[in-house]
Amino acid sequence: MKYLSRLIRQSALILMAALLLVFSGLTYIGGDALLHRFVDGRLLGLAETLAKIVEQYPAIIESAEEGGALTAAIGENNKEPYQLQDATHSLRVFLPDGRLIWKAPNAAAQLSVPDHLLEQVRRGTPVFETSETTDGTPVRHVFISTPRQGQVRYVLQAETSLILYQETRTGLVILLTLGSGIILLVAWVGSGWLAKQVLTPIEVLSTGAETMSEADLGKRFTLDSPYQEFRRLTQAFNSVMDRFQRSGEIQRRFCDIAAHEMKTPLTILQGNLDVALMKARTSEEYREALLNNLEQVGRLIALTRSLLTLANFTSGKPPVHLVPLALEPLIQDLVDELTLLADDRRITLSFEAQSVPPVLGDAQWLKQALINLLDNALHYTPSGGAVTVRLQAVGEGVAVAVEDTGHGIEQEHLPHLFERFYRTDWARAKDAGGTGLGLPIVKEIAEAHSGSISVTSQVDKGSVFTLRLPTLSR
Ligand code: ADP
């Protein structure tokens, strides 16, 4: 988790640094452009104010001795002189040929205007220029012309120091650098906090899962997180644990019962052999003991076969090979095969079939399911009774019902009949030969066909086991 935490922090920092770089660059470029516009705008405003004064009072310039008269005139008529006399600004007036004829008292001497500038100013466009004074102060100038009767009369120059502009720009850079530094620091600390918030619950869960042993299957995680997502993750984790625990318990119970079911025939076998070997026996007695043992071995083989079948069905992929299958001939063959056995037990076995569409099924396993149902029906129905197999279309599928007029099953047993090794007391008393695995196998086969098995029964009237299968078109 340390690696992931570092990765989150580094990614957040890199992303934030990149964003800040773009933001700071844009702010610097935009801020610089705005400052420039501000400086130039003020400078031009100043020059135009001077132009208006010169227009209104031409005599002042014409008769002025350098500087003083103009300043006095402005002082009388306008508030501008206070701005003009501001140390950061200065003004000059030139003749169209570039000779200086007037300058504000605070302006440094500049005897003429360079020719290339004069040329542009004469065309009537204001010309901006940045230069340095002799003491190295950066200054910005604007030159404009004052036309009189269509001719350029004077060239006016307004000048301002760029020191304030440079200080403001340096201030902006410091502000952006400091701000970025603080934001990066907050991002580093914040992403560390966020990574901790996100990774701690995962760390708790994964450490819990790593250190969990089988004895801890009953343990559940409690996570005190304010975030719903982590509470959900914990719940999901705990419900997986629930399922593990339940399936572990089912498996343990299954093994207990299987061992118990095997123990009975093995104990009988051992008892028979002990008794047979206790003293010399007649060949008739040995034969009887062997026959008894053979029956127990048959029971063990049936049990083992059923257990193997169930293991096959529960090992992930059921061993069925589904193909389009017509059920009527399959059931008819089965009924024909079992008629002899039914006759032997004096039970009437019949088959009633509607015409139904084919199903997707595995003939071998469907036959096995129907044998289990018919075997039970013939087994638990007394002589003189009847067993009927009905094939009919139901909804979007088909139903095969095995009906008998046997002993029936008490209601309380019905929900448990498809559990492994479940047998009613009555069946146990009637015959010790059953395994209690026939119906669970039917259930596995039905589910492997996306179908179902259900039962209805009435004591002393009989039972109906119905196997439902989807048809091909579904
Ligand atoms: P087994 O028949 O070997 O005991 P099954 O799983 O086939 O095992 O059946 C489980 C139990 O369901 C039987 O022991 C019996 O109690 C009951 N049962 C099944 N089929 C019938 C039936 N047709 N009539 C009455 N009881 C039945």
Short mmCIF file of C-alpha atoms and ligand atoms in Angstrom, two decimals:
data_model
loop_
_atom_site.label_atom_id
_atom_site.label_comp_id
_atom_site.label_asym_id
_atom_site.label_seq_id
_atom_site.Cartn_x
_atom_site.Cartn_y
_atom_site.Cartn_z
CA MET A 1 0.00 0.00 0.00
CA LYS A 2 2.99 2.33 0.60
CA TYR A 3 3.80 2.21 -3.10
CA LEU A 4 0.19 3.05 -4.04
CA SER A 5 0.11 5.89 -1.51
CA ARG A 6 3.34 7.34 -2.94
CA LEU A 7 1.99 6.96 -6.46
CA ILE A 8 -1.23 8.84 -5.58
CA ARG A 9 0.76 11.67 -3.94
CA GLN A 10 3.24 11.95 -6.78
CA SER A 11 0.50 11.90 -9.42
CA ALA A 12 -1.47 14.60 -7.58
CA LEU A 13 1.67 16.70 -7.24
CA ILE A 14 2.68 16.37 -10.89
CA LEU A 15 -0.84 17.16 -12.06
CA MET A 16 -1.11 20.15 -9.76
CA ALA A 17 2.37 21.44 -10.78
CA ALA A 18 1.46 21.17 -14.46
CA LEU A 19 -1.85 23.00 -13.89
CA LEU A 20 -0.12 25.71 -11.85
CA LEU A 21 2.55 26.17 -14.50
CA VAL A 22 -0.08 26.71 -17.20
CA PHE A 23 -2.15 28.94 -14.91
CA SER A 24 0.86 31.02 -13.80
CA GLY A 25 2.14 31.37 -17.38
CA LEU A 26 -1.24 32.56 -18.62
CA THR A 27 -1.70 34.90 -15.64
CA TYR A 28 1.79 36.37 -16.18
CA ILE A 29 1.28 36.92 -19.91
CA GLY A 30 -2.27 38.30 -19.41
CA GLY A 31 -1.22 40.47 -16.43
CA ASP A 32 1.76 41.89 -18.32
CA ALA A 33 -0.44 42.73 -21.34
CA LEU A 34 -3.02 44.43 -19.09
CA LEU A 35 -0.30 46.46 -17.29
CA HIS A 36 1.09 47.54 -20.64
CA ARG A 37 -2.32 48.65 -21.83
CA PHE A 38 -2.85 50.52 -18.58
CA VAL A 39 0.50 52.34 -18.81
CA ASP A 40 0.02 53.17 -22.52
CA GLY A 41 -3.59 54.27 -21.94
CA ARG A 42 -2.62 56.69 -19.18
CA LEU A 43 0.32 57.98 -21.19
CA LEU A 44 -1.86 58.62 -24.24
CA GLY A 45 -4.49 60.32 -22.03
CA LEU A 46 -1.79 62.60 -20.67
CA ALA A 47 -0.49 63.45 -24.14
CA GLU A 48 -4.01 64.18 -25.41
CA THR A 49 -4.74 66.47 -22.45
CA LEU A 50 -1.56 68.40 -23.30
CA ALA A 51 -2.64 68.53 -26.94
CA LYS A 52 -6.00 70.05 -25.95
CA ILE A 53 -4.29 72.71 -23.85
CA VAL A 54 -1.86 73.54 -26.65
CA GLU A 55 -4.82 73.78 -29.07
CA GLN A 56 -6.74 76.08 -26.73
CA TYR A 57 -3.83 78.30 -25.79
CA PRO A 58 -1.43 78.33 -28.79
CA ALA A 59 -0.06 81.72 -27.77
CA ILE A 60 1.40 80.25 -24.63
CA ILE A 61 3.65 77.89 -26.58
CA GLU A 62 4.38 80.41 -29.28
CA SER A 63 5.56 83.04 -26.81
CA ALA A 64 6.74 80.75 -24.10
CA GLU A 65 10.06 80.82 -22.70
CA GLU A 66 11.03 77.26 -22.12
CA GLY A 67 8.66 75.54 -19.67
CA GLY A 68 7.56 78.12 -17.08
CA ALA A 69 4.66 79.90 -18.92
CA LEU A 70 3.01 76.67 -19.94
CA THR A 71 3.09 75.31 -16.41
CA ALA A 72 1.57 78.53 -15.08
CA ALA A 73 -1.22 78.48 -17.68
CA ILE A 74 -2.13 74.92 -16.95
CA GLY A 75 -2.17 75.67 -13.24
CA GLU A 76 -4.80 78.34 -13.74
CA ASN A 77 -7.17 76.40 -16.01
CA ASN A 78 -6.93 72.76 -15.22
CA LYS A 79 -6.26 70.25 -12.44
CA GLU A 80 -3.94 68.33 -14.80
CA PRO A 81 -0.73 70.22 -13.83
CA TYR A 82 -0.56 68.29 -10.56
CA GLN A 83 -0.44 65.14 -12.56
CA LEU A 84 1.93 66.63 -15.07
CA GLN A 85 4.27 67.70 -12.34
CA ASP A 86 4.19 64.23 -10.85
CA ALA A 87 7.76 62.97 -10.75
CA THR A 88 6.86 59.84 -12.76
CA HIS A 89 5.63 61.81 -15.76
CA SER A 90 7.10 64.50 -17.96
CA LEU A 91 6.10 66.35 -21.11
CA ARG A 92 7.86 67.92 -24.08
CA VAL A 93 6.71 69.90 -27.10
CA PHE A 94 8.62 69.75 -30.41
CA LEU A 95 8.31 71.55 -33.70
CA PRO A 96 7.39 69.39 -36.75
CA ASP A 97 11.08 69.33 -37.73
CA GLY A 98 11.89 67.71 -34.38
CA ARG A 99 13.36 70.68 -32.46
CA LEU A 100 12.40 70.96 -28.76
CA ILE A 101 10.62 74.19 -27.98
CA TRP A 102 9.19 73.47 -24.57
CA LYS A 103 9.63 70.95 -21.76
CA ALA A 104 8.06 70.52 -18.35
CA PRO A 105 10.29 71.52 -15.48
CA ASN A 106 10.86 67.96 -14.33
CA ALA A 107 11.66 66.69 -17.85
CA ALA A 108 15.21 65.93 -18.80
CA ALA A 109 16.52 67.75 -21.84
CA GLN A 110 15.92 66.00 -25.12
CA LEU A 111 16.82 68.31 -27.92
CA SER A 112 15.25 66.56 -30.88
CA VAL A 113 13.03 63.65 -31.94
CA PRO A 114 14.61 60.91 -34.05
CA ASP A 115 13.64 61.14 -37.72
CA HIS A 116 12.05 57.70 -38.00
CA LEU A 117 9.66 58.59 -35.15
CA LEU A 118 8.85 62.00 -36.63
CA GLU A 119 7.91 60.32 -39.88
CA GLN A 120 5.35 58.07 -38.18
CA VAL A 121 3.96 60.83 -35.93
CA ARG A 122 3.43 63.13 -38.91
CA ARG A 123 1.18 60.45 -40.41
CA GLY A 124 -1.15 61.09 -37.46
CA THR A 125 -0.73 57.83 -35.50
CA PRO A 126 0.47 57.90 -31.88
CA VAL A 127 3.89 56.26 -31.57
CA PHE A 128 4.90 54.42 -28.41
CA GLU A 129 8.51 53.73 -27.55
CA THR A 130 10.36 52.22 -24.61
CA SER A 131 13.87 53.39 -23.76
CA GLU A 132 16.16 54.08 -20.85
CA THR A 133 17.21 57.38 -19.28
CA THR A 134 20.87 58.14 -18.75
CA ASP A 135 20.65 56.84 -15.16
CA GLY A 136 19.23 53.55 -16.50
CA THR A 137 15.57 54.10 -15.55
CA PRO A 138 13.26 52.42 -18.04
CA VAL A 139 10.78 54.91 -19.53
CA ARG A 140 7.88 54.75 -21.94
CA HIS A 141 7.08 57.57 -24.36
CA VAL A 142 4.21 58.42 -26.59
CA PHE A 143 4.47 60.91 -29.42
CA ILE A 144 1.36 62.54 -30.92
CA SER A 145 0.91 65.46 -33.31
CA THR A 146 -1.36 68.50 -32.97
CA PRO A 147 -2.68 69.44 -36.39
CA ARG A 148 -3.73 72.98 -37.18
CA GLN A 149 -5.56 73.72 -40.44
CA GLY A 150 -4.63 70.28 -41.72
CA GLN A 151 -0.91 70.68 -40.93
CA VAL A 152 1.20 69.28 -38.13
CA ARG A 153 1.91 72.18 -35.82
CA TYR A 154 3.64 70.53 -32.88
CA VAL A 155 4.82 67.08 -31.90
CA LEU A 156 3.94 66.37 -28.26
CA GLN A 157 5.76 63.82 -26.16
CA ALA A 158 4.48 62.34 -22.87
CA GLU A 159 6.90 60.19 -20.91
CA THR A 160 6.45 57.97 -17.86
CA SER A 161 8.78 55.91 -15.76
CA LEU A 162 8.31 52.13 -16.02
CA ILE A 163 9.64 51.47 -12.52
CA LEU A 164 6.15 51.10 -11.03
CA TYR A 165 5.20 48.83 -13.91
CA GLN A 166 8.28 46.69 -13.36
CA GLU A 167 7.65 46.54 -9.62
CA THR A 168 4.06 45.49 -10.21
CA ARG A 169 5.22 42.79 -12.63
CA THR A 170 7.84 41.53 -10.15
CA GLY A 171 5.14 41.54 -7.48
CA LEU A 172 2.93 39.42 -9.75
CA VAL A 173 5.76 36.90 -10.30
CA ILE A 174 6.44 36.70 -6.54
CA LEU A 175 2.72 36.29 -5.85
CA LEU A 176 2.38 33.53 -8.44
CA THR A 177 5.50 31.72 -7.23
CA LEU A 178 4.52 31.95 -3.57
CA GLY A 179 0.90 30.97 -4.33
CA SER A 180 2.04 28.00 -6.43
CA GLY A 181 4.43 26.88 -3.70
CA ILE A 182 1.68 27.03 -1.06
CA ILE A 183 -0.79 25.22 -3.34
CA LEU A 184 1.79 22.49 -4.08
CA LEU A 185 2.46 22.07 -0.36
CA VAL A 186 -1.26 21.81 0.36
CA ALA A 187 -1.64 19.36 -2.56
CA TRP A 188 1.18 17.18 -1.18
CA VAL A 189 -0.23 17.14 2.35
CA GLY A 190 -3.84 16.84 1.08
CA SER A 191 -3.12 14.00 -1.32
CA GLY A 192 -1.31 12.17 1.50
CA TRP A 193 -4.38 12.58 3.71
CA LEU A 194 -6.68 11.48 0.86
CA ALA A 195 -4.50 8.45 0.06
CA LYS A 196 -4.65 7.49 3.74
CA GLN A 197 -8.44 7.84 3.80
CA VAL A 198 -8.79 5.69 0.69
CA LEU A 199 -6.15 3.08 1.39
CA THR A 200 -6.56 2.48 5.13
CA PRO A 201 -9.88 0.58 4.80
CA ILE A 202 -8.43 -1.48 1.94
CA GLU A 203 -5.32 -2.14 4.02
CA VAL A 204 -7.50 -3.26 6.96
CA LEU A 205 -9.51 -5.61 4.74
CA SER A 206 -6.51 -7.08 2.91
CA THR A 207 -4.53 -7.61 6.14
CA GLY A 208 -7.62 -9.26 7.63
CA ALA A 209 -8.00 -11.50 4.57
CA GLU A 210 -4.29 -12.41 4.54
CA THR A 211 -4.17 -13.38 8.19
CA MET A 212 -7.49 -15.23 8.19
CA SER A 213 -7.40 -18.91 8.93
CA GLU A 214 -10.19 -21.49 8.73
CA ALA A 215 -10.87 -21.04 12.42
CA ASP A 216 -11.61 -17.34 11.77
CA LEU A 217 -14.40 -18.00 9.25
CA GLY A 218 -16.93 -16.80 11.85
CA LYS A 219 -15.16 -13.42 12.15
CA ARG A 220 -16.69 -10.36 10.50
CA PHE A 221 -15.04 -7.04 9.65
CA THR A 222 -16.26 -3.77 11.08
CA LEU A 223 -14.97 -0.68 9.35
CA ASP A 224 -15.59 2.72 10.87
CA SER A 225 -15.51 4.67 7.62
CA PRO A 226 -17.68 7.70 6.83
CA TYR A 227 -17.71 6.67 3.17
CA GLN A 228 -20.60 4.60 1.88
CA GLU A 229 -18.40 2.88 -0.74
CA PHE A 230 -16.14 1.40 1.96
CA ARG A 231 -19.10 0.36 4.08
CA ARG A 232 -20.45 -1.43 0.99
CA LEU A 233 -17.06 -3.06 0.35
CA THR A 234 -17.00 -4.31 3.96
CA GLN A 235 -20.55 -5.62 3.64
CA ALA A 236 -19.64 -7.40 0.40
CA PHE A 237 -16.56 -8.85 2.05
CA ASN A 238 -18.59 -10.02 5.03
CA SER A 239 -21.28 -11.55 2.85
CA VAL A 240 -18.57 -13.51 0.96
CA MET A 241 -17.42 -14.71 4.40
CA ASP A 242 -21.04 -15.65 5.21
CA ARG A 243 -21.23 -17.72 2.05
CA PHE A 244 -17.87 -19.37 2.76
CA GLN A 245 -18.96 -20.19 6.27
CA ARG A 246 -22.31 -21.55 5.11
CA SER A 247 -20.82 -23.67 2.36
CA GLY A 248 -18.15 -24.90 4.80
CA GLU A 249 -20.89 -25.92 7.21
CA ILE A 250 -22.90 -27.63 4.45
CA GLN A 251 -19.80 -29.50 3.36
CA ARG A 252 -18.99 -30.55 6.92
CA ARG A 253 -22.58 -31.71 7.45
CA PHE A 254 -22.51 -33.52 4.13
CA CYS A 255 -19.31 -35.37 5.09
CA ASP A 256 -20.74 -36.25 8.52
CA ILE A 257 -23.91 -37.69 7.01
CA ALA A 258 -22.05 -39.44 4.17
CA ALA A 259 -19.69 -41.04 6.71
CA HIS A 260 -22.67 -42.03 8.83
CA GLU A 261 -24.53 -43.51 5.83
CA MET A 262 -21.45 -45.52 4.89
CA LYS A 263 -20.84 -46.63 8.41
CA THR A 264 -24.17 -48.52 8.62
CA PRO A 265 -23.53 -51.03 5.77
CA LEU A 266 -19.87 -51.33 6.76
CA THR A 267 -20.85 -52.14 10.36
CA ILE A 268 -23.36 -54.74 9.13
CA LEU A 269 -20.66 -56.21 6.85
CA GLN A 270 -18.18 -56.42 9.71
CA GLY A 271 -20.81 -57.95 12.04
CA ASN A 272 -21.75 -60.60 9.44
CA LEU A 273 -18.11 -61.51 8.86
CA ASP A 274 -17.38 -61.70 12.61
CA VAL A 275 -20.39 -63.95 13.19
CA ALA A 276 -19.50 -66.13 10.18
CA LEU A 277 -15.93 -66.58 11.40
CA MET A 278 -16.80 -67.21 15.03
CA LYS A 279 -17.20 -70.99 14.47
CA ALA A 280 -17.43 -73.49 11.63
CA ARG A 281 -20.69 -73.02 9.62
CA THR A 282 -22.61 -75.07 7.15
CA SER A 283 -22.31 -74.07 3.51
CA GLU A 284 -25.94 -72.88 3.65
CA GLU A 285 -25.10 -70.51 6.55
CA TYR A 286 -22.04 -69.19 4.70
CA ARG A 287 -24.13 -68.60 1.62
CA GLU A 288 -26.70 -66.67 3.62
CA ALA A 289 -23.95 -64.51 5.22
CA LEU A 290 -22.41 -63.85 1.81
CA LEU A 291 -25.78 -62.90 0.30
CA ASN A 292 -26.37 -60.50 3.16
CA ASN A 293 -22.93 -59.00 2.66
CA LEU A 294 -23.50 -58.70 -1.08
CA GLU A 295 -26.60 -56.62 -0.34
CA GLN A 296 -24.55 -54.26 1.87
CA VAL A 297 -21.83 -54.01 -0.78
CA GLY A 298 -24.54 -53.17 -3.36
CA ARG A 299 -25.79 -50.45 -1.04
CA LEU A 300 -22.27 -49.05 -0.63
CA ILE A 301 -21.77 -49.08 -4.41
CA ALA A 302 -25.11 -47.27 -4.97
CA LEU A 303 -24.15 -44.70 -2.33
CA THR A 304 -20.70 -44.15 -3.84
CA ARG A 305 -22.15 -43.84 -7.35
CA SER A 306 -24.70 -41.28 -6.19
CA LEU A 307 -22.02 -39.31 -4.34
CA LEU A 308 -19.82 -39.30 -7.43
CA THR A 309 -22.74 -38.10 -9.57
CA LEU A 310 -23.45 -35.24 -7.17
CA ALA A 311 -19.74 -34.36 -7.02
CA ASN A 312 -19.73 -34.19 -10.83
CA PHE A 313 -22.66 -31.79 -10.86
CA THR A 314 -21.30 -29.52 -8.16
CA SER A 315 -17.73 -29.29 -9.46
CA GLY A 316 -18.41 -26.14 -11.49
CA LYS A 317 -19.40 -27.33 -14.94
CA PRO A 318 -22.29 -29.85 -14.93
CA PRO A 319 -21.48 -32.93 -17.07
CA VAL A 320 -24.44 -32.41 -19.44
CA HIS A 321 -24.22 -32.25 -23.21
CA LEU A 322 -27.31 -30.36 -24.37
CA VAL A 323 -28.82 -31.14 -27.78
CA PRO A 324 -32.36 -30.73 -29.20
CA LEU A 325 -34.30 -33.63 -27.78
CA ALA A 326 -37.81 -35.07 -28.27
CA LEU A 327 -39.05 -36.16 -24.84
CA GLU A 328 -41.97 -38.37 -25.87
CA PRO A 329 -39.99 -41.31 -27.37
CA LEU A 330 -37.46 -41.10 -24.49
CA ILE A 331 -40.20 -41.40 -21.84
CA GLN A 332 -42.03 -44.07 -23.82
CA ASP A 333 -38.86 -46.26 -23.92
CA LEU A 334 -38.37 -45.79 -20.20
CA VAL A 335 -41.97 -46.67 -19.36
CA ASP A 336 -41.69 -49.76 -21.57
CA GLU A 337 -38.51 -50.81 -19.75
CA LEU A 338 -40.10 -50.39 -16.30
CA THR A 339 -43.45 -52.00 -17.13
CA LEU A 340 -42.09 -55.43 -16.21
CA LEU A 341 -40.99 -54.20 -12.79
CA ALA A 342 -44.38 -52.45 -12.27
CA ASP A 343 -46.24 -55.59 -13.29
CA ASP A 344 -44.12 -57.54 -10.86
CA ARG A 345 -45.24 -55.22 -8.07
CA ARG A 346 -48.80 -55.22 -9.41
CA ILE A 347 -48.76 -51.50 -10.09
CA THR A 348 -50.33 -50.00 -13.22
CA LEU A 349 -47.73 -47.89 -15.05
CA SER A 350 -49.07 -45.66 -17.81
CA PHE A 351 -47.89 -42.76 -19.98
CA GLU A 352 -50.08 -39.89 -21.21
CA ALA A 353 -48.42 -37.59 -23.70
CA GLN A 354 -49.42 -34.33 -25.35
CA SER A 355 -47.53 -33.24 -28.41
CA VAL A 356 -44.79 -30.93 -27.08
CA PRO A 357 -41.90 -29.06 -28.72
CA PRO A 358 -38.38 -30.47 -28.31
CA VAL A 359 -36.20 -29.39 -25.39
CA LEU A 360 -32.47 -28.74 -25.14
CA GLY A 361 -31.39 -31.71 -23.10
CA ASP A 362 -28.99 -34.52 -22.37
CA ALA A 363 -30.86 -37.81 -22.99
CA GLN A 364 -28.70 -39.83 -20.60
CA TRP A 365 -29.11 -37.48 -17.64
CA LEU A 366 -32.82 -36.76 -18.27
CA LYS A 367 -33.36 -40.53 -18.35
CA GLN A 368 -31.50 -40.82 -15.04
CA ALA A 369 -33.73 -38.13 -13.48
CA LEU A 370 -36.91 -39.85 -14.68
CA ILE A 371 -35.63 -43.27 -13.48
CA ASN A 372 -35.07 -41.79 -10.00
CA LEU A 373 -38.63 -40.35 -9.94
CA LEU A 374 -40.24 -43.53 -11.33
CA ASP A 375 -38.16 -45.75 -9.06
CA ASN A 376 -39.42 -43.80 -6.03
CA ALA A 377 -43.02 -43.81 -7.30
CA LEU A 378 -42.94 -47.61 -7.84
CA HIS A 379 -41.12 -48.09 -4.53
CA TYR A 380 -43.44 -46.01 -2.33
CA THR A 381 -46.72 -47.12 -3.96
CA PRO A 382 -48.34 -50.29 -2.63
CA SER A 383 -49.57 -53.16 -4.85
CA GLY A 384 -52.78 -52.35 -6.70
CA GLY A 385 -51.78 -48.67 -7.03
CA ALA A 386 -51.05 -46.70 -10.16
CA VAL A 387 -48.14 -44.62 -11.45
CA THR A 388 -48.83 -42.24 -14.33
CA VAL A 389 -46.33 -40.22 -16.31
CA ARG A 390 -47.83 -37.12 -17.96
CA LEU A 391 -46.04 -35.05 -20.58
CA GLN A 392 -47.56 -31.67 -21.34
CA ALA A 393 -46.73 -28.19 -22.56
CA VAL A 394 -46.77 -25.59 -19.79
CA GLY A 395 -46.19 -21.92 -20.55
CA GLU A 396 -42.89 -21.60 -22.40
CA GLY A 397 -41.71 -25.06 -21.41
CA VAL A 398 -42.73 -28.64 -20.92
CA ALA A 399 -43.62 -30.50 -17.75
CA VAL A 400 -43.10 -34.18 -17.02
CA ALA A 401 -45.26 -35.15 -14.01
CA VAL A 402 -44.78 -38.50 -12.25
CA GLU A 403 -47.95 -39.19 -10.28
CA ASP A 404 -48.50 -42.05 -7.88
CA THR A 405 -51.29 -43.27 -5.63
CA GLY A 406 -48.84 -44.21 -2.88
CA HIS A 407 -48.43 -43.38 0.78
CA GLY A 408 -47.89 -39.67 0.16
CA ILE A 409 -45.58 -37.34 2.10
CA GLU A 410 -46.37 -35.19 5.15
CA GLN A 411 -46.31 -31.45 4.39
CA GLU A 412 -43.47 -30.72 6.84
CA HIS A 413 -41.11 -32.93 4.83
CA LEU A 414 -41.81 -31.38 1.44
CA PRO A 415 -39.36 -28.41 1.69
CA HIS A 416 -36.50 -30.77 2.64
CA LEU A 417 -37.02 -33.62 0.16
CA PHE A 418 -34.34 -32.32 -2.24
CA GLU A 419 -31.69 -31.98 0.47
CA ARG A 420 -28.93 -34.54 0.43
CA PHE A 421 -29.55 -37.67 2.56
CA TYR A 422 -33.01 -36.45 3.56
CA ARG A 423 -35.44 -39.34 4.07
CA THR A 424 -38.79 -39.33 5.84
CA ASP A 425 -39.02 -41.45 9.00
CA TRP A 426 -41.70 -43.49 7.31
CA ALA A 427 -39.36 -44.30 4.38
CA ARG A 428 -36.53 -45.18 6.76
CA ALA A 429 -38.81 -47.53 8.69
CA LYS A 430 -40.19 -49.11 5.50
CA ASP A 431 -36.84 -49.81 3.92
CA ALA A 432 -33.26 -49.24 4.94
CA GLY A 433 -32.02 -49.53 1.36
CA GLY A 434 -32.54 -45.92 0.20
CA THR A 435 -29.76 -43.37 0.14
CA GLY A 436 -31.64 -40.07 0.27
CA LEU A 437 -29.60 -38.94 -2.74
CA GLY A 438 -32.04 -39.78 -5.59
CA LEU A 439 -34.05 -36.52 -5.42
CA PRO A 440 -30.98 -34.23 -4.93
CA ILE A 441 -29.57 -35.78 -8.13
CA VAL A 442 -32.89 -35.05 -9.94
CA LYS A 443 -32.63 -31.44 -8.73
CA GLU A 444 -29.04 -31.07 -10.01
CA ILE A 445 -30.02 -32.53 -13.40
CA ALA A 446 -33.05 -30.22 -13.67
CA GLU A 447 -30.97 -27.16 -12.83
CA ALA A 448 -28.25 -28.16 -15.29
CA HIS A 449 -31.02 -28.00 -17.92
CA SER A 450 -32.19 -24.58 -16.65
CA GLY A 451 -35.28 -26.36 -15.38
CA SER A 452 -36.78 -27.17 -11.98
CA ILE A 453 -38.30 -29.94 -9.91
CA SER A 454 -41.25 -29.56 -7.53
CA VAL A 455 -43.51 -31.80 -5.50
CA THR A 456 -47.07 -31.80 -4.22
CA SER A 457 -48.37 -34.59 -2.03
CA GLN A 458 -51.28 -35.69 0.11
CA VAL A 459 -50.89 -38.35 2.76
CA ASP A 460 -52.69 -41.60 1.79
CA LYS A 461 -53.55 -40.21 -1.63
CA GLY A 462 -50.22 -39.97 -3.38
CA SER A 463 -47.57 -37.61 -4.68
CA VAL A 464 -46.85 -35.72 -7.88
CA PHE A 465 -43.22 -34.87 -8.78
CA THR A 466 -43.05 -32.40 -11.67
CA LEU A 467 -39.91 -31.83 -13.73
CA ARG A 468 -40.11 -28.61 -15.78
CA LEU A 469 -37.78 -27.97 -18.71
CA PRO A 470 -37.55 -25.01 -21.06
CA THR A 471 -38.28 -25.67 -24.73
CA LEU A 472 -35.82 -24.97 -27.53
CA SER A 473 -37.47 -21.75 -28.71
CA ARG A 474 -37.05 -20.02 -25.30
P1 ADP B 1 -34.42 -42.58 -1.36
O1 ADP B 1 -35.61 -42.87 -2.20
O2 ADP B 1 -33.23 -43.34 -1.75
O3 ADP B 1 -34.70 -42.60 0.08
P2 ADP B 1 -34.70 -40.02 -2.53
O4 ADP B 1 -33.85 -38.84 -2.47
O5 ADP B 1 -35.05 -40.53 -3.85
O6 ADP B 1 -34.01 -41.09 -1.64
O7 ADP B 1 -36.03 -39.67 -1.77
C1 ADP B 1 -35.95 -38.98 -0.53
C2 ADP B 1 -37.15 -39.25 0.32
O8 ADP B 1 -38.32 -38.68 -0.28
C3 ADP B 1 -37.49 -40.71 0.42
O9 ADP B 1 -36.75 -41.30 1.44
C4 ADP B 1 -38.95 -40.64 0.75
O10 ADP B 1 -39.09 -40.36 2.12
C5 ADP B 1 -39.45 -39.44 -0.01
N1 ADP B 1 -40.08 -39.82 -1.30
C6 ADP B 1 -39.53 -39.70 -2.51
N2 ADP B 1 -40.40 -40.07 -3.49
C7 ADP B 1 -41.52 -40.44 -2.86
C8 ADP B 1 -42.80 -40.92 -3.31
N3 ADP B 1 -43.07 -41.09 -4.60
N4 ADP B 1 -43.72 -41.19 -2.38
C9 ADP B 1 -43.44 -40.99 -1.07
N5 ADP B 1 -42.27 -40.56 -0.58
C10 ADP B 1 -41.33 -40.27 -1.48
#
